[in-house]
mmCIF file of C-alpha atoms in Angstrom:
data_model
loop_
_atom_site.group_PDB
_atom_site.id
_atom_site.type_symbol
_atom_site.label_atom_id
_atom_site.label_comp_id
_atom_site.label_asym_id
_atom_site.label_seq_id
_atom_site.Cartn_x
_atom_site.Cartn_y
_atom_site.Cartn_z
ATOM 1 C CA MET A 1 0.058 0.013 0.032
ATOM 2 C CA LYS A 2 1.270 3.384 -0.738
ATOM 3 C CA GLN A 3 2.284 5.751 1.930
ATOM 4 C CA LEU A 4 -0.017 8.655 1.500
ATOM 5 C CA ALA A 5 0.670 12.207 1.398
ATOM 6 C CA LEU A 6 -0.339 13.828 4.621
ATOM 7 C CA ASP A 7 -2.381 16.945 3.969
ATOM 8 C CA ILE A 8 -4.340 17.539 7.165
ATOM 9 C CA GLY A 9 -3.365 19.003 10.577
ATOM 10 C CA LEU A 10 0.131 20.381 10.687
ATOM 11 C CA ALA A 11 1.681 17.544 8.548
ATOM 12 C CA THR A 12 2.984 18.054 5.042
ATOM 13 C CA GLY A 13 3.712 15.660 2.315
ATOM 14 C CA PRO A 14 6.615 13.231 2.283
ATOM 15 C CA THR A 15 9.995 14.683 2.741
ATOM 16 C CA LEU A 16 13.396 13.254 3.137
ATOM 17 C CA SER A 17 13.656 14.753 6.515
ATOM 18 C CA ARG A 18 10.547 13.016 7.767
ATOM 19 C CA PHE A 19 11.804 9.525 6.471
ATOM 20 C CA PHE A 20 12.578 7.447 9.432
ATOM 21 C CA ALA A 21 15.713 5.504 7.994
ATOM 22 C CA GLY A 22 16.418 2.838 10.606
ATOM 23 C CA THR A 23 18.592 0.342 8.798
ATOM 24 C CA ASN A 24 18.055 2.331 5.413
ATOM 25 C CA GLU A 25 20.343 5.156 6.313
ATOM 26 C CA ALA A 26 22.706 4.455 3.325
ATOM 27 C CA ALA A 27 19.819 5.039 0.745
ATOM 28 C CA LEU A 28 18.657 8.020 2.489
ATOM 29 C CA GLN A 29 21.976 9.795 2.531
ATOM 30 C CA HIS A 30 22.414 8.875 -1.182
ATOM 31 C CA LEU A 31 19.235 10.692 -1.985
ATOM 32 C CA ARG A 32 20.001 13.564 0.143
ATOM 33 C CA LEU A 33 23.267 14.098 -1.780
ATOM 34 C CA ALA A 34 21.549 13.681 -5.042
ATOM 35 C CA VAL A 35 18.982 16.505 -4.321
ATOM 36 C CA GLY A 36 21.648 18.693 -2.697
ATOM 37 C CA GLU A 37 19.986 18.604 0.798
ATOM 38 C CA GLY A 38 22.033 20.540 3.300
ATOM 39 C CA THR A 39 24.702 21.391 0.742
ATOM 40 C CA THR A 40 25.381 24.473 -1.420
ATOM 41 C CA GLU A 41 26.093 22.256 -4.418
ATOM 42 C CA VAL A 42 23.834 19.437 -5.940
ATOM 43 C CA LEU A 43 25.798 16.256 -6.349
ATOM 44 C CA ARG A 44 23.315 14.593 -8.522
ATOM 45 C CA SER A 45 24.890 12.443 -11.187
ATOM 46 C CA PRO A 46 23.621 10.750 -14.409
ATOM 47 C CA VAL A 47 24.114 7.361 -12.835
ATOM 48 C CA PRO A 48 20.689 5.926 -12.250
ATOM 49 C CA THR A 49 19.494 4.836 -8.815
ATOM 50 C CA TYR A 50 17.121 1.887 -8.134
ATOM 51 C CA LEU A 51 15.377 1.124 -4.748
ATOM 52 C CA TRP A 52 13.655 -2.159 -3.808
ATOM 53 C CA GLY A 53 11.990 -3.734 -0.995
ATOM 54 C CA GLU A 54 8.788 -4.991 0.427
ATOM 55 C CA SER A 55 5.504 -3.015 0.493
ATOM 56 C CA GLY A 56 5.644 -0.606 3.340
ATOM 57 C CA SER A 57 9.482 -0.130 3.205
ATOM 58 C CA GLY A 58 9.193 3.488 2.092
ATOM 59 C CA LYS A 59 9.933 3.516 -1.539
ATOM 60 C CA THR A 60 7.087 5.771 -2.716
ATOM 61 C CA HIS A 61 7.698 8.047 0.294
ATOM 62 C CA LEU A 62 11.277 8.468 -0.834
ATOM 63 C CA LEU A 63 10.437 9.103 -4.483
ATOM 64 C CA GLU A 64 7.597 11.542 -3.686
ATOM 65 C CA ALA A 65 10.037 13.372 -1.248
ATOM 66 C CA VAL A 66 12.680 13.546 -4.043
ATOM 67 C CA ARG A 67 10.081 14.844 -6.482
ATOM 68 C CA GLU A 68 9.023 17.509 -4.023
ATOM 69 C CA ALA A 69 12.584 18.440 -3.172
ATOM 70 C CA LEU A 70 13.369 19.047 -6.874
ATOM 71 C CA ARG A 71 10.301 21.084 -7.471
ATOM 72 C CA GLU A 72 11.372 23.200 -4.526
ATOM 73 C CA GLN A 73 14.479 23.882 -6.447
ATOM 74 C CA GLY A 74 12.441 24.882 -9.428
ATOM 75 C CA ALA A 75 13.242 21.680 -11.313
ATOM 76 C CA SER A 76 10.684 19.900 -13.600
ATOM 77 C CA VAL A 77 10.608 16.096 -13.247
ATOM 78 C CA GLY A 78 9.044 13.168 -15.189
ATOM 79 C CA TRP A 79 6.795 11.037 -12.929
ATOM 80 C CA LEU A 80 5.520 7.512 -13.797
ATOM 81 C CA ASP A 81 3.741 4.913 -11.625
ATOM 82 C CA ALA A 82 1.519 2.095 -12.231
ATOM 83 C CA SER A 83 -1.517 4.258 -11.982
ATOM 84 C CA VAL A 84 -0.613 6.461 -15.090
ATOM 85 C CA ALA A 85 -2.666 5.164 -17.837
ATOM 86 C CA GLU A 86 -1.253 7.088 -20.705
ATOM 87 C CA PRO A 87 2.360 8.122 -20.150
ATOM 88 C CA THR A 88 3.550 11.283 -21.777
ATOM 89 C CA ALA A 89 6.571 11.609 -24.177
ATOM 90 C CA PHE A 90 9.908 12.551 -22.660
ATOM 91 C CA ASP A 91 10.280 16.241 -21.958
ATOM 92 C CA ASP A 92 13.693 17.863 -22.441
ATOM 93 C CA ARG A 93 12.673 20.270 -19.846
ATOM 94 C CA TRP A 94 12.936 17.511 -17.074
ATOM 95 C CA SER A 95 16.047 17.412 -14.995
ATOM 96 C CA ALA A 96 15.040 14.004 -13.542
ATOM 97 C CA VAL A 97 12.975 10.867 -14.288
ATOM 98 C CA LEU A 98 11.292 9.138 -11.382
ATOM 99 C CA LEU A 99 9.794 5.666 -11.949
ATOM 100 C CA ASP A 100 7.614 4.201 -9.277
ATOM 101 C CA GLU A 101 6.044 0.767 -8.882
ATOM 102 C CA VAL A 102 8.016 -0.532 -11.830
ATOM 103 C CA HIS A 103 7.099 -4.224 -10.882
ATOM 104 C CA LEU A 104 3.467 -3.404 -11.880
ATOM 105 C CA TYR A 105 4.207 -1.670 -15.266
ATOM 106 C CA ASN A 106 2.040 -2.874 -18.157
ATOM 107 C CA THR A 107 3.333 -3.133 -21.767
ATOM 108 C CA ALA A 108 2.796 0.560 -22.494
ATOM 109 C CA GLN A 109 4.253 1.753 -19.224
ATOM 110 C CA GLN A 110 7.256 -0.363 -19.912
ATOM 111 C CA ALA A 111 7.689 1.319 -23.395
ATOM 112 C CA ALA A 112 7.426 4.588 -21.911
ATOM 113 C CA ALA A 113 9.897 3.936 -19.047
ATOM 114 C CA PHE A 114 12.459 2.434 -21.373
ATOM 115 C CA ASN A 115 12.084 5.510 -23.704
ATOM 116 C CA TRP A 116 12.412 7.880 -20.875
ATOM 117 C CA PHE A 117 15.522 6.171 -19.471
ATOM 118 C CA VAL A 118 17.270 6.148 -22.745
ATOM 119 C CA ASN A 119 16.486 9.920 -23.311
ATOM 120 C CA ALA A 120 17.461 10.783 -19.802
ATOM 121 C CA ILE A 121 20.805 8.954 -19.981
ATOM 122 C CA SER A 122 21.574 10.001 -23.661
ATOM 123 C CA PRO A 123 19.546 13.161 -24.277
ATOM 124 C CA ALA A 124 19.186 14.993 -27.533
ATOM 125 C CA VAL A 125 19.365 18.343 -25.582
ATOM 126 C CA GLY A 126 21.436 19.162 -22.561
ATOM 127 C CA GLU A 127 23.155 16.935 -19.946
ATOM 128 C CA PRO A 128 22.242 13.532 -18.888
ATOM 129 C CA ARG A 129 19.330 13.406 -16.431
ATOM 130 C CA TRP A 130 19.190 11.298 -13.136
ATOM 131 C CA VAL A 131 16.808 8.342 -13.185
ATOM 132 C CA LEU A 132 15.318 7.216 -9.802
ATOM 133 C CA ALA A 133 13.291 4.011 -9.934
ATOM 134 C CA ALA A 134 11.701 1.875 -7.284
ATOM 135 C CA GLY A 135 10.173 -1.767 -7.234
ATOM 136 C CA GLN A 136 9.450 -4.490 -4.966
ATOM 137 C CA THR A 137 12.202 -6.922 -6.217
ATOM 138 C CA PRO A 138 15.861 -6.581 -7.364
ATOM 139 C CA PRO A 139 16.127 -5.620 -10.949
ATOM 140 C CA ALA A 140 17.037 -9.092 -12.152
ATOM 141 C CA ASP A 141 13.839 -10.439 -10.838
ATOM 142 C CA LEU A 142 11.589 -7.786 -12.341
ATOM 143 C CA PRO A 143 8.767 -9.062 -14.648
ATOM 144 C CA LEU A 144 9.777 -6.482 -17.293
ATOM 145 C CA ARG A 145 11.075 -6.531 -20.851
ATOM 146 C CA ASP A 146 14.800 -7.355 -20.970
ATOM 147 C CA ASP A 147 16.054 -3.942 -22.233
ATOM 148 C CA LEU A 148 14.307 -2.152 -19.472
ATOM 149 C CA ARG A 149 15.260 -4.577 -16.719
ATOM 150 C CA SER A 150 18.918 -4.491 -17.742
ATOM 151 C CA ARG A 151 18.993 -0.682 -17.552
ATOM 152 C CA LEU A 152 17.378 -0.473 -14.186
ATOM 153 C CA GLY A 153 19.975 -2.773 -12.815
ATOM 154 C CA TRP A 154 22.779 -0.504 -13.963
ATOM 155 C CA GLY A 155 23.796 2.024 -11.364
ATOM 156 C CA HIS A 156 23.228 2.385 -7.709
ATOM 157 C CA ILE A 157 21.034 -0.167 -6.060
ATOM 158 C CA PHE A 158 19.650 0.008 -2.515
ATOM 159 C CA GLN A 159 17.492 -2.573 -0.671
ATOM 160 C CA LEU A 160 15.028 -0.981 1.724
ATOM 161 C CA HIS A 161 14.198 -2.997 4.866
ATOM 162 C CA LEU A 162 10.958 -2.906 6.881
ATOM 163 C CA LEU A 163 11.270 -1.109 10.266
ATOM 164 C CA GLY A 164 11.251 -3.063 13.550
ATOM 165 C CA GLU A 165 8.557 -2.570 16.089
ATOM 166 C CA ALA A 166 10.472 0.065 18.057
ATOM 167 C CA GLU A 167 11.259 1.984 14.838
ATOM 168 C CA ARG A 168 7.471 1.649 13.776
ATOM 169 C CA ARG A 169 6.536 3.177 17.195
ATOM 170 C CA ALA A 170 8.962 5.936 16.605
ATOM 171 C CA VAL A 171 7.530 6.772 13.246
ATOM 172 C CA LEU A 172 3.945 6.825 14.503
ATOM 173 C CA ARG A 173 5.092 9.140 17.324
ATOM 174 C CA GLN A 174 6.811 11.317 14.749
ATOM 175 C CA GLU A 175 3.742 11.516 12.556
ATOM 176 C CA ALA A 176 1.358 12.240 15.399
ATOM 177 C CA ASP A 177 3.670 15.111 16.527
ATOM 178 C CA ALA A 178 3.652 16.403 12.904
ATOM 179 C CA ARG A 179 0.018 16.635 13.106
ATOM 180 C CA GLY A 180 -0.032 18.208 16.484
ATOM 181 C CA ILE A 181 -2.043 15.298 18.092
ATOM 182 C CA PHE A 182 -1.362 13.159 21.131
ATOM 183 C CA LEU A 183 -1.110 9.570 20.462
ATOM 184 C CA GLY A 184 -1.122 7.610 23.684
ATOM 185 C CA ASP A 185 0.818 4.446 24.308
ATOM 186 C CA ASP A 186 -2.409 2.495 24.662
ATOM 187 C CA VAL A 187 -3.730 3.634 21.267
ATOM 188 C CA MET A 188 -0.298 2.790 19.566
ATOM 189 C CA ASP A 189 -0.390 -0.680 21.284
ATOM 190 C CA TYR A 190 -3.859 -1.232 19.887
ATOM 191 C CA MET A 191 -2.877 -0.126 16.378
ATOM 192 C CA LEU A 192 0.243 -2.327 16.402
ATOM 193 C CA LYS A 193 -1.410 -5.375 17.746
ATOM 194 C CA ARG A 194 -4.891 -5.336 15.889
ATOM 195 C CA PHE A 195 -4.015 -3.949 12.354
ATOM 196 C CA SER A 196 -1.501 -4.500 9.729
ATOM 197 C CA ARG A 197 2.025 -3.796 10.769
ATOM 198 C CA ASP A 198 2.975 -2.629 7.367
ATOM 199 C CA LEU A 199 4.220 0.898 7.685
ATOM 200 C CA GLY A 200 2.062 2.215 4.854
ATOM 201 C CA SER A 201 -1.116 0.794 6.337
ATOM 202 C CA LEU A 202 -0.301 2.256 9.696
ATOM 203 C CA MET A 203 0.232 5.786 8.118
ATOM 204 C CA GLN A 204 -3.078 5.335 6.479
ATOM 205 C CA LEU A 205 -4.815 4.327 9.541
ATOM 206 C CA LEU A 206 -3.325 7.228 11.415
ATOM 207 C CA ASP A 207 -4.420 9.542 8.700
ATOM 208 C CA GLN A 208 -8.051 8.315 8.906
ATOM 209 C CA LEU A 209 -8.092 8.488 12.742
ATOM 210 C CA ASP A 210 -6.732 12.083 12.648
ATOM 211 C CA SER A 211 -9.410 13.079 10.138
ATOM 212 C CA PHE A 212 -12.147 11.291 12.267
ATOM 213 C CA ALA A 213 -11.024 12.937 15.411
ATOM 214 C CA LEU A 214 -11.201 16.292 13.727
ATOM 215 C CA ARG A 215 -14.609 15.756 12.424
ATOM 216 C CA THR A 216 -15.981 14.530 15.757
ATOM 217 C CA GLN A 217 -13.902 16.929 17.839
ATOM 218 C CA ARG A 218 -12.721 14.137 20.164
ATOM 219 C CA ALA A 219 -9.394 13.202 21.327
ATOM 220 C CA ILE A 220 -7.837 10.169 19.898
ATOM 221 C CA THR A 221 -8.581 7.237 22.215
ATOM 222 C CA ILE A 222 -9.271 3.466 21.691
ATOM 223 C CA PRO A 223 -13.059 4.090 21.989
ATOM 224 C CA LEU A 224 -12.698 6.659 19.268
ATOM 225 C CA LEU A 225 -10.583 4.311 17.129
ATOM 226 C CA ARG A 226 -13.365 1.555 17.588
ATOM 227 C CA ALA A 227 -16.197 4.222 16.711
ATOM 228 C CA MET A 228 -14.389 5.098 13.508
ATOM 229 C CA LEU A 229 -14.147 1.484 12.342
ATOM 230 C CA GLU A 230 -17.836 0.919 13.203
ATOM 231 C CA SER A 231 -18.742 3.994 11.219
ATOM 232 C CA GLU A 232 -17.104 2.649 8.148
#
């Protein structure tokens, strides 16, 4: 399940600074360097980057965070995920190409992704562009056309690992604080024991709970959580 953009309360959309890395610190630092975060010089190179890992490991969060960071710099980027039914042609104005959910691409999306990749690495206009892609398996195991699969496997490859329970608790606390809400230990225990422990699912549940609490003007408690589930 995708990690959702958080657009209520005090929270903002996914950012690199709000990604709880855990054992994924190397991937996070690589992306920070690529977008020039915390530096005066962007160190992004034309060598592509591929992230892979189970659902809920943070792939979409990171790609969306990179997209937002580049947009804040005034850069235009190409974005393709499995929900894009009709991909556009490569745009020479793009400074980067972001390919999410590549393991789900249909024939048309694979053709577009291959075209984007080739044009990004060997553009007709300007310098080579960075390609950042993500999928659930290593490149060699992707159910894609050979030419696309081989290109996704060339460059920097990082496996993203799911967070442990203590780390998931820290993320829930961080996201609750970002919304300006209090999430008690009893509510957190209830969420972790009775619902999917997938981080994306937990973020969606917290998003829904925050929205329900705002609508009902009630504090977030276990009874409120039960009431929300009964109202669905």
